[in-house]
Amino acid sequence: MTSHAGPAFSLEFFPPRDAAAQARLVDGAKQMLVIQPHYVSVTFGAGGSTREGTLDTVRALRDMGCDAAPHLSCIGASQEDLRGLLQRYRQEGVRRIVALRGDMPSGMGADAAGALRYASDLVEFIRKETGDWFHIEVAAYPEMHPQAAGPAQDLEHFVRKVRAGANSAITQYFFNADAYFDFVDRAQAKGVNIPIVPGIMPITNHTQLMRFSEMCGAEVPRWIRLRLAEMGDDKESIRAFGADVVTEMCQTLLDNDVPGLHFYTLNNADATLAIWDGLAVA
Ligand code: FAD
């Protein structure tokens, strides 16, 4: 949609469970248009559980005039499934895709993993099937993917995705900007020159944040954990503190010329706008 000379902001949503939640999502997304998102993205349940929900939400956001990108994961999917989905997206005029491995739904054995094992295989597959039709985003992990053997191997695997044809990357969230700068330096030293956009997680709920962070290997610094724990169930204080902490980090990132910010909105306009409103760019 809009062309950006400065940082490009993007927003991530997840497919809502029902029609009422879909309507709330559209309302929230409309409020967030003040951010003038370069694009918006919609997550995908690994194994295809949200296939229709992802497409419906992409359509709803495109109807609002947004460039909307579906996430696509290869774990548990056959090449036929993936080919079919790529064709559908292409027919819909979708030009951007977030390509991921995904995580195996619990209870499914390793043999259900599918033909493509890693996100780099998926990027290669998308390029083979559809040439340059899609702008491909991939994930990056400044604090290392939790299953990686070490930071160096994880970086190698990231570089592999870029060489397979990724156009830009979105990071896992972090609360320590140095982890991001260090990752970008190391990636650039390996010859990576695509934009690596920080993924930004608002802080609104202590328990949920700790659970998510434990799963995805993002570190919540001790001082933040202690402050949140002290606030107990006081949602208002948690939101105010969370907005301060995350806004300050975003400003540091922007002051250091990051290519953009990708907000994990959790379909909650207030939390993202609380950060946005505190930024100099707003
Ligand atoms: P990969 O890049 O394939 O990496 C996965 C692991 O395998 C890493 O430890 C890596 O070091 C290792 N690895 C990679 N290549 C090789 C190789 N050749 N040999 C050995 N090891 C290798 N999940 C969803 O289910 N749906 C979503 O919509 C979704 N959206 C996301 C959006 C963003 C921006 C991010 C950061 C994550 C998202 N996730 C989503 C989570 C993601 O699917 C998980 O983090 C998943 O565990 C890894 O996906 P990946 O694409 O980074 O995998």
mmCIF file of C-alpha atoms and ligand atoms in Angstrom:
data_model
loop_
_atom_site.group_PDB
_atom_site.id
_atom_site.type_symbol
_atom_site.label_atom_id
_atom_site.label_comp_id
_atom_site.label_asym_id
_atom_site.label_seq_id
_atom_site.Cartn_x
_atom_site.Cartn_y
_atom_site.Cartn_z
ATOM 1 C CA MET A 1 0.000 0.000 0.000
ATOM 2 C CA THR A 2 1.896 3.077 1.222
ATOM 3 C CA SER A 3 5.508 3.479 0.115
ATOM 4 C CA HIS A 4 7.915 4.079 2.985
ATOM 5 C CA ALA A 5 11.147 5.997 2.987
ATOM 6 C CA GLY A 6 11.685 5.462 6.723
ATOM 7 C CA PRO A 7 11.072 2.384 8.849
ATOM 8 C CA ALA A 8 8.308 0.042 7.669
ATOM 9 C CA PHE A 9 5.834 -0.998 10.339
ATOM 10 C CA SER A 10 3.861 -4.223 10.133
ATOM 11 C CA LEU A 11 1.180 -5.870 12.237
ATOM 12 C CA GLU A 12 0.590 -9.524 12.973
ATOM 13 C CA PHE A 13 -2.819 -11.047 13.735
ATOM 14 C CA PHE A 14 -4.036 -14.550 14.418
ATOM 15 C CA PRO A 15 -7.194 -16.005 12.820
ATOM 16 C CA PRO A 16 -10.114 -15.447 15.208
ATOM 17 C CA ARG A 17 -12.182 -18.382 16.395
ATOM 18 C CA ASP A 18 -15.632 -17.115 15.429
ATOM 19 C CA ALA A 19 -17.537 -14.416 13.582
ATOM 20 C CA ALA A 20 -17.772 -12.130 16.626
ATOM 21 C CA ALA A 21 -14.009 -12.292 17.163
ATOM 22 C CA GLN A 22 -13.500 -11.671 13.434
ATOM 23 C CA ALA A 23 -15.597 -8.507 13.691
ATOM 24 C CA ARG A 24 -13.542 -7.387 16.719
ATOM 25 C CA LEU A 25 -10.361 -8.060 14.795
ATOM 26 C CA VAL A 26 -11.515 -5.912 11.878
ATOM 27 C CA ASP A 27 -12.470 -3.086 14.276
ATOM 28 C CA GLY A 28 -9.099 -3.299 16.011
ATOM 29 C CA ALA A 29 -7.244 -3.449 12.700
ATOM 30 C CA LYS A 30 -9.075 -0.294 11.561
ATOM 31 C CA GLN A 31 -7.889 1.533 14.690
ATOM 32 C CA MET A 32 -4.343 0.394 13.975
ATOM 33 C CA LEU A 33 -4.381 1.859 10.461
ATOM 34 C CA VAL A 34 -2.948 5.051 12.054
ATOM 35 C CA ILE A 35 0.325 3.096 12.052
ATOM 36 C CA GLN A 36 0.083 3.004 8.229
ATOM 37 C CA PRO A 37 1.250 -0.602 8.132
ATOM 38 C CA HIS A 38 3.490 -1.502 5.242
ATOM 39 C CA TYR A 39 1.798 -4.894 5.441
ATOM 40 C CA VAL A 40 -0.123 -7.030 7.908
ATOM 41 C CA SER A 41 0.281 -10.758 8.451
ATOM 42 C CA VAL A 42 -1.927 -13.592 9.673
ATOM 43 C CA THR A 43 -0.592 -16.634 11.510
ATOM 44 C CA PHE A 44 -1.196 -20.217 10.441
ATOM 45 C CA GLY A 45 -1.737 -23.205 12.740
ATOM 46 C CA ALA A 46 0.993 -25.760 11.977
ATOM 47 C CA GLY A 47 -0.550 -28.832 10.374
ATOM 48 C CA GLY A 48 -3.166 -26.668 8.636
ATOM 49 C CA SER A 49 -5.596 -26.262 11.563
ATOM 50 C CA THR A 50 -6.354 -22.625 10.657
ATOM 51 C CA ARG A 51 -6.085 -22.952 6.882
ATOM 52 C CA GLU A 52 -9.523 -21.426 6.152
ATOM 53 C CA GLY A 53 -9.312 -19.018 9.092
ATOM 54 C CA THR A 54 -5.982 -17.668 7.856
ATOM 55 C CA LEU A 55 -7.327 -17.156 4.338
ATOM 56 C CA ASP A 56 -10.579 -15.534 5.588
ATOM 57 C CA THR A 57 -8.637 -13.131 7.790
ATOM 58 C CA VAL A 58 -6.225 -12.309 4.966
ATOM 59 C CA ARG A 59 -9.262 -11.513 2.792
ATOM 60 C CA ALA A 60 -10.852 -9.324 5.500
ATOM 61 C CA LEU A 61 -7.631 -7.351 5.914
ATOM 62 C CA ARG A 62 -7.120 -7.021 2.167
ATOM 63 C CA ASP A 63 -10.674 -5.675 1.907
ATOM 64 C CA MET A 64 -9.526 -2.877 4.235
ATOM 65 C CA GLY A 65 -6.807 -1.984 1.740
ATOM 66 C CA CYS A 66 -3.934 -3.679 3.566
ATOM 67 C CA ASP A 67 -1.253 -5.745 1.893
ATOM 68 C CA ALA A 68 -1.971 -8.930 3.875
ATOM 69 C CA ALA A 69 0.480 -11.819 4.098
ATOM 70 C CA PRO A 70 -0.525 -15.296 5.230
ATOM 71 C CA HIS A 71 1.968 -17.244 7.321
ATOM 72 C CA LEU A 72 2.596 -20.714 5.943
ATOM 73 C CA SER A 73 4.289 -23.554 7.778
ATOM 74 C CA CYS A 74 5.606 -26.756 6.244
ATOM 75 C CA ILE A 75 5.621 -29.094 9.235
ATOM 76 C CA GLY A 76 3.004 -31.818 8.899
ATOM 77 C CA ALA A 77 2.129 -30.702 5.353
ATOM 78 C CA SER A 78 2.517 -32.597 2.098
ATOM 79 C CA GLN A 79 3.942 -30.933 -0.993
ATOM 80 C CA GLU A 80 0.467 -31.265 -2.576
ATOM 81 C CA ASP A 81 -1.089 -29.329 0.331
ATOM 82 C CA LEU A 82 1.498 -26.613 0.104
ATOM 83 C CA ARG A 83 1.262 -26.385 -3.679
ATOM 84 C CA GLY A 84 -2.536 -26.075 -3.418
ATOM 85 C CA LEU A 85 -2.309 -23.318 -0.820
ATOM 86 C CA LEU A 86 0.279 -21.391 -2.814
ATOM 87 C CA GLN A 87 -1.982 -21.593 -5.867
ATOM 88 C CA ARG A 88 -4.947 -20.301 -3.880
ATOM 89 C CA TYR A 89 -2.976 -17.393 -2.486
ATOM 90 C CA ARG A 90 -1.703 -16.583 -5.920
ATOM 91 C CA GLN A 91 -5.212 -16.638 -7.391
ATOM 92 C CA GLU A 92 -6.291 -14.254 -4.626
ATOM 93 C CA GLY A 93 -3.539 -11.853 -5.651
ATOM 94 C CA VAL A 94 -1.512 -12.318 -2.447
ATOM 95 C CA ARG A 95 2.100 -11.238 -3.096
ATOM 96 C CA ARG A 96 3.739 -11.727 0.297
ATOM 97 C CA ILE A 97 4.093 -14.787 2.484
ATOM 98 C CA VAL A 98 5.724 -15.532 5.850
ATOM 99 C CA ALA A 99 7.426 -18.930 5.450
ATOM 100 C CA LEU A 100 7.996 -21.002 8.582
ATOM 101 C CA ARG A 101 8.706 -24.503 9.670
ATOM 102 C CA GLY A 102 6.089 -24.384 12.434
ATOM 103 C CA ASP A 103 5.977 -26.634 15.462
ATOM 104 C CA MET A 104 4.626 -30.136 15.454
ATOM 105 C CA PRO A 105 1.240 -30.223 17.204
ATOM 106 C CA SER A 106 1.677 -32.286 20.380
ATOM 107 C CA GLY A 107 0.618 -35.904 19.967
ATOM 108 C CA MET A 108 1.853 -36.158 16.367
ATOM 109 C CA GLY A 109 4.877 -38.395 15.850
ATOM 110 C CA ALA A 110 8.056 -37.239 14.105
ATOM 111 C CA ASP A 111 7.103 -39.331 11.039
ATOM 112 C CA ALA A 112 4.158 -36.952 10.487
ATOM 113 C CA ALA A 113 6.621 -34.083 9.981
ATOM 114 C CA GLY A 114 6.019 -33.863 6.231
ATOM 115 C CA ALA A 115 8.242 -33.716 3.186
ATOM 116 C CA LEU A 116 9.850 -30.387 3.978
ATOM 117 C CA ARG A 117 11.696 -30.443 7.294
ATOM 118 C CA TYR A 118 12.916 -26.891 7.700
ATOM 119 C CA ALA A 119 11.836 -23.406 6.737
ATOM 120 C CA SER A 120 14.764 -23.257 4.278
ATOM 121 C CA ASP A 121 13.194 -26.248 2.433
ATOM 122 C CA LEU A 122 9.890 -24.364 2.308
ATOM 123 C CA VAL A 123 11.505 -21.196 0.939
ATOM 124 C CA GLU A 124 13.223 -23.308 -1.736
ATOM 125 C CA PHE A 125 9.909 -25.016 -2.546
ATOM 126 C CA ILE A 126 8.032 -21.693 -2.847
ATOM 127 C CA ARG A 127 10.701 -20.318 -5.184
ATOM 128 C CA LYS A 128 10.661 -23.509 -7.277
ATOM 129 C CA GLU A 129 6.863 -23.515 -7.540
ATOM 130 C CA THR A 130 6.130 -19.823 -7.919
ATOM 131 C CA GLY A 131 9.365 -18.100 -8.948
ATOM 132 C CA ASP A 132 9.472 -14.496 -7.784
ATOM 133 C CA TRP A 133 5.705 -14.097 -7.336
ATOM 134 C CA PHE A 134 5.909 -13.892 -3.536
ATOM 135 C CA HIS A 135 7.926 -11.627 -1.306
ATOM 136 C CA ILE A 136 9.081 -14.143 1.302
ATOM 137 C CA GLU A 137 9.546 -13.277 4.967
ATOM 138 C CA VAL A 138 11.286 -15.729 7.305
ATOM 139 C CA ALA A 139 11.813 -15.913 11.079
ATOM 140 C CA ALA A 140 15.048 -14.983 12.865
ATOM 141 C CA TYR A 141 16.034 -15.647 16.472
ATOM 142 C CA PRO A 142 18.326 -13.072 18.113
ATOM 143 C CA GLU A 143 18.368 -15.156 21.313
ATOM 144 C CA MET A 144 18.592 -18.457 19.402
ATOM 145 C CA HIS A 145 15.798 -20.833 18.434
ATOM 146 C CA PRO A 146 15.155 -23.108 21.441
ATOM 147 C CA GLN A 147 15.914 -26.300 19.504
ATOM 148 C CA ALA A 148 19.183 -25.111 17.977
ATOM 149 C CA ALA A 149 22.442 -26.728 19.059
ATOM 150 C CA GLY A 150 24.079 -23.310 19.489
ATOM 151 C CA PRO A 151 23.995 -19.703 18.256
ATOM 152 C CA ALA A 152 26.488 -20.360 15.440
ATOM 153 C CA GLN A 153 24.496 -23.299 14.011
ATOM 154 C CA ASP A 154 21.267 -21.371 14.331
ATOM 155 C CA LEU A 155 22.798 -18.464 12.423
ATOM 156 C CA GLU A 156 23.980 -20.870 9.702
ATOM 157 C CA HIS A 157 20.425 -22.154 9.376
ATOM 158 C CA PHE A 158 19.122 -18.604 9.146
ATOM 159 C CA VAL A 159 21.656 -17.813 6.408
ATOM 160 C CA ARG A 160 20.481 -20.919 4.569
ATOM 161 C CA LYS A 161 16.914 -19.537 4.495
ATOM 162 C CA VAL A 162 18.171 -16.260 3.114
ATOM 163 C CA ARG A 163 20.221 -18.004 0.408
ATOM 164 C CA ALA A 164 17.165 -20.105 -0.474
ATOM 165 C CA GLY A 165 15.434 -16.871 -1.475
ATOM 166 C CA ALA A 166 13.980 -15.022 1.548
ATOM 167 C CA ASN A 167 13.521 -11.280 0.940
ATOM 168 C CA SER A 168 13.316 -10.151 4.549
ATOM 169 C CA ALA A 169 13.115 -11.469 8.088
ATOM 170 C CA ILE A 170 11.087 -10.868 11.222
ATOM 171 C CA THR A 171 12.650 -11.683 14.567
ATOM 172 C CA GLN A 172 11.253 -13.567 17.494
ATOM 173 C CA TYR A 173 10.460 -11.041 20.206
ATOM 174 C CA PHE A 174 13.075 -9.946 22.704
ATOM 175 C CA PHE A 175 13.331 -7.388 25.498
ATOM 176 C CA ASN A 176 17.021 -6.712 25.152
ATOM 177 C CA ALA A 177 17.922 -4.652 22.099
ATOM 178 C CA ASP A 178 21.584 -5.744 22.294
ATOM 179 C CA ALA A 179 20.585 -9.308 21.393
ATOM 180 C CA TYR A 180 19.041 -7.960 18.192
ATOM 181 C CA PHE A 181 22.002 -5.730 17.269
ATOM 182 C CA ASP A 182 24.425 -8.591 17.900
ATOM 183 C CA PHE A 183 22.391 -10.939 15.700
ATOM 184 C CA VAL A 184 22.198 -8.411 12.857
ATOM 185 C CA ASP A 185 25.976 -7.808 13.058
ATOM 186 C CA ARG A 186 26.683 -11.523 12.914
ATOM 187 C CA ALA A 187 24.235 -12.068 10.040
ATOM 188 C CA GLN A 188 25.745 -9.172 8.069
ATOM 189 C CA ALA A 189 29.230 -10.579 8.683
ATOM 190 C CA LYS A 190 27.967 -13.731 6.913
ATOM 191 C CA GLY A 191 26.903 -11.668 3.923
ATOM 192 C CA VAL A 192 23.202 -11.309 4.781
ATOM 193 C CA ASN A 193 21.903 -7.966 3.584
ATOM 194 C CA ILE A 194 18.125 -8.416 3.689
ATOM 195 C CA PRO A 195 16.156 -6.334 6.232
ATOM 196 C CA ILE A 196 15.871 -8.042 9.631
ATOM 197 C CA VAL A 197 12.877 -6.445 11.310
ATOM 198 C CA PRO A 198 12.510 -6.676 15.101
ATOM 199 C CA GLY A 199 9.365 -8.497 16.244
ATOM 200 C CA ILE A 200 7.748 -6.553 19.090
ATOM 201 C CA MET A 201 5.660 -8.208 21.793
ATOM 202 C CA PRO A 202 3.472 -5.955 23.934
ATOM 203 C CA ILE A 203 3.399 -6.845 27.638
ATOM 204 C CA THR A 204 -0.159 -7.115 28.922
ATOM 205 C CA ASN A 205 -0.349 -10.327 30.906
ATOM 206 C CA HIS A 206 2.369 -11.679 33.184
ATOM 207 C CA THR A 207 1.412 -15.377 33.177
ATOM 208 C CA GLN A 208 0.847 -15.507 29.428
ATOM 209 C CA LEU A 209 4.122 -13.705 28.740
ATOM 210 C CA MET A 210 6.117 -16.109 30.916
ATOM 211 C CA ARG A 211 4.456 -19.140 29.287
ATOM 212 C CA PHE A 212 5.035 -17.892 25.724
ATOM 213 C CA SER A 213 8.595 -16.882 26.490
ATOM 214 C CA GLU A 214 9.423 -20.245 28.034
ATOM 215 C CA MET A 215 8.114 -22.000 24.895
ATOM 216 C CA CYS A 216 9.803 -19.844 22.302
ATOM 217 C CA GLY A 217 13.090 -19.212 24.087
ATOM 218 C CA ALA A 218 12.684 -15.448 24.521
ATOM 219 C CA GLU A 219 14.283 -14.071 27.661
ATOM 220 C CA VAL A 220 12.268 -11.882 29.993
ATOM 221 C CA PRO A 221 14.967 -9.990 31.931
ATOM 222 C CA ARG A 222 15.018 -10.511 35.690
ATOM 223 C CA TRP A 223 14.116 -6.916 36.515
ATOM 224 C CA ILE A 224 11.034 -7.072 34.281
ATOM 225 C CA ARG A 225 9.976 -10.419 35.741
ATOM 226 C CA LEU A 226 10.338 -9.127 39.287
ATOM 227 C CA ARG A 227 8.403 -5.948 38.587
ATOM 228 C CA LEU A 228 5.595 -7.895 36.891
ATOM 229 C CA ALA A 229 5.435 -10.452 39.702
ATOM 230 C CA GLU A 230 5.129 -7.630 42.218
ATOM 231 C CA MET A 231 2.143 -6.224 40.334
ATOM 232 C CA GLY A 232 0.187 -9.449 40.809
ATOM 233 C CA ASP A 233 -3.282 -9.141 39.225
ATOM 234 C CA ASP A 234 -3.125 -5.375 38.809
ATOM 235 C CA LYS A 235 -3.750 -5.404 35.038
ATOM 236 C CA GLU A 236 -3.661 -1.661 34.690
ATOM 237 C CA SER A 237 -0.214 -1.337 36.278
ATOM 238 C CA ILE A 238 1.083 -4.253 34.177
ATOM 239 C CA ARG A 239 -0.154 -2.612 30.984
ATOM 240 C CA ALA A 240 1.283 0.783 31.903
ATOM 241 C CA PHE A 241 4.654 -0.676 32.914
ATOM 242 C CA GLY A 242 4.700 -2.993 29.872
ATOM 243 C CA ALA A 243 3.941 -0.130 27.501
ATOM 244 C CA ASP A 244 6.755 1.983 29.038
ATOM 245 C CA VAL A 245 9.341 -0.797 28.812
ATOM 246 C CA VAL A 246 8.479 -1.867 25.266
ATOM 247 C CA THR A 247 8.077 1.693 23.949
ATOM 248 C CA GLU A 248 11.492 2.619 25.287
ATOM 249 C CA MET A 249 13.063 -0.402 23.605
ATOM 250 C CA CYS A 250 11.273 0.385 20.314
ATOM 251 C CA GLN A 251 12.551 3.959 20.453
ATOM 252 C CA THR A 252 16.107 2.694 20.999
ATOM 253 C CA LEU A 253 15.697 0.388 18.007
ATOM 254 C CA LEU A 254 14.327 3.179 15.808
ATOM 255 C CA ASP A 255 17.081 5.569 16.951
ATOM 256 C CA ASN A 256 19.530 2.955 15.704
ATOM 257 C CA ASP A 257 17.939 2.823 12.239
ATOM 258 C CA VAL A 258 16.186 -0.535 12.295
ATOM 259 C CA PRO A 259 14.414 -1.239 8.987
ATOM 260 C CA GLY A 260 11.011 -1.381 10.709
ATOM 261 C CA LEU A 261 9.055 -2.881 13.588
ATOM 262 C CA HIS A 262 6.727 -5.880 13.362
ATOM 263 C CA PHE A 263 4.101 -5.782 16.119
ATOM 264 C CA TYR A 264 2.727 -9.050 17.464
ATOM 265 C CA THR A 265 -0.658 -7.440 18.104
ATOM 266 C CA LEU A 266 -2.310 -10.533 19.665
ATOM 267 C CA ASN A 267 -5.408 -9.032 17.990
ATOM 268 C CA ASN A 268 -5.384 -6.333 20.685
ATOM 269 C CA ALA A 269 -5.308 -2.803 19.263
ATOM 270 C CA ASP A 270 -4.960 -1.080 22.652
ATOM 271 C CA ALA A 271 -1.709 -2.802 23.588
ATOM 272 C CA THR A 272 -0.028 -2.024 20.249
ATOM 273 C CA LEU A 273 -1.345 1.534 20.125
ATOM 274 C CA ALA A 274 -0.113 2.175 23.682
ATOM 275 C CA ILE A 275 3.399 1.504 22.362
ATOM 276 C CA TRP A 276 2.887 3.333 19.085
ATOM 277 C CA ASP A 277 1.555 6.472 20.769
ATOM 278 C CA GLY A 278 4.761 6.759 22.807
ATOM 279 C CA LEU A 279 7.087 6.674 19.780
ATOM 280 C CA ALA A 280 8.560 9.833 18.296
ATOM 281 C CA VAL A 281 7.431 8.689 14.806
ATOM 282 C CA ALA A 282 3.755 8.728 15.906
HETATM 283 P P1 FAD B 1 13.560 -23.183 10.938
HETATM 284 O O1 FAD B 1 14.204 -21.984 10.347
HETATM 285 O O2 FAD B 1 13.406 -24.381 10.063
HETATM 286 O O3 FAD B 1 14.399 -23.572 12.237
HETATM 287 C C1 FAD B 1 13.882 -24.498 13.174
HETATM 288 C C2 FAD B 1 15.029 -25.149 13.941
HETATM 289 O O4 FAD B 1 15.715 -26.052 13.096
HETATM 290 C C3 FAD B 1 16.086 -24.174 14.441
HETATM 291 O O5 FAD B 1 16.561 -24.649 15.685
HETATM 292 C C4 FAD B 1 17.180 -24.259 13.385
HETATM 293 O O6 FAD B 1 18.464 -23.928 13.902
HETATM 294 C C5 FAD B 1 17.088 -25.713 12.980
HETATM 295 N N1 FAD B 1 17.455 -25.972 11.576
HETATM 296 C C6 FAD B 1 17.109 -25.240 10.494
HETATM 297 N N2 FAD B 1 17.611 -25.776 9.367
HETATM 298 C C7 FAD B 1 18.298 -26.882 9.755
HETATM 299 C C8 FAD B 1 19.045 -27.876 9.067
HETATM 300 N N3 FAD B 1 19.187 -27.835 7.739
HETATM 301 N N4 FAD B 1 19.614 -28.871 9.801
HETATM 302 C C9 FAD B 1 19.469 -28.922 11.169
HETATM 303 N N5 FAD B 1 18.770 -27.999 11.861
HETATM 304 C C10 FAD B 1 18.200 -27.015 11.170
HETATM 305 N N6 FAD B 1 4.490 -20.880 14.123
HETATM 306 C C11 FAD B 1 3.329 -21.313 13.602
HETATM 307 O O7 FAD B 1 2.984 -22.482 13.781
HETATM 308 N N7 FAD B 1 2.513 -20.496 12.878
HETATM 309 C C12 FAD B 1 2.833 -19.210 12.633
HETATM 310 O O8 FAD B 1 2.077 -18.499 11.962
HETATM 311 C C13 FAD B 1 4.071 -18.704 13.154
HETATM 312 N N8 FAD B 1 4.480 -17.444 12.911
HETATM 313 C C14 FAD B 1 5.701 -17.017 13.361
HETATM 314 C C15 FAD B 1 6.152 -15.746 13.020
HETATM 315 C C16 FAD B 1 7.401 -15.295 13.439
HETATM 316 C C17 FAD B 1 7.855 -13.918 13.033
HETATM 317 C C18 FAD B 1 8.218 -16.130 14.252
HETATM 318 C C19 FAD B 1 9.552 -15.645 14.754
HETATM 319 C C20 FAD B 1 7.785 -17.402 14.599
HETATM 320 C C21 FAD B 1 6.534 -17.864 14.150
HETATM 321 N N9 FAD B 1 6.077 -19.151 14.435
HETATM 322 C C22 FAD B 1 4.881 -19.600 13.916
HETATM 323 C C23 FAD B 1 6.879 -20.051 15.282
HETATM 324 C C24 FAD B 1 7.811 -20.940 14.442
HETATM 325 O O9 FAD B 1 7.058 -21.793 13.623
HETATM 326 C C25 FAD B 1 8.663 -21.732 15.422
HETATM 327 O O10 FAD B 1 9.564 -20.884 16.066
HETATM 328 C C26 FAD B 1 9.349 -22.953 14.856
HETATM 329 O O11 FAD B 1 9.847 -23.725 15.959
HETATM 330 C C27 FAD B 1 10.529 -22.656 13.956
HETATM 331 O O12 FAD B 1 10.154 -22.139 12.767
HETATM 332 P P2 FAD B 1 11.254 -21.552 11.751
HETATM 333 O O13 FAD B 1 10.555 -21.193 10.514
HETATM 334 O O14 FAD B 1 12.074 -20.533 12.420
HETATM 335 O O15 FAD B 1 12.141 -22.891 11.530
#
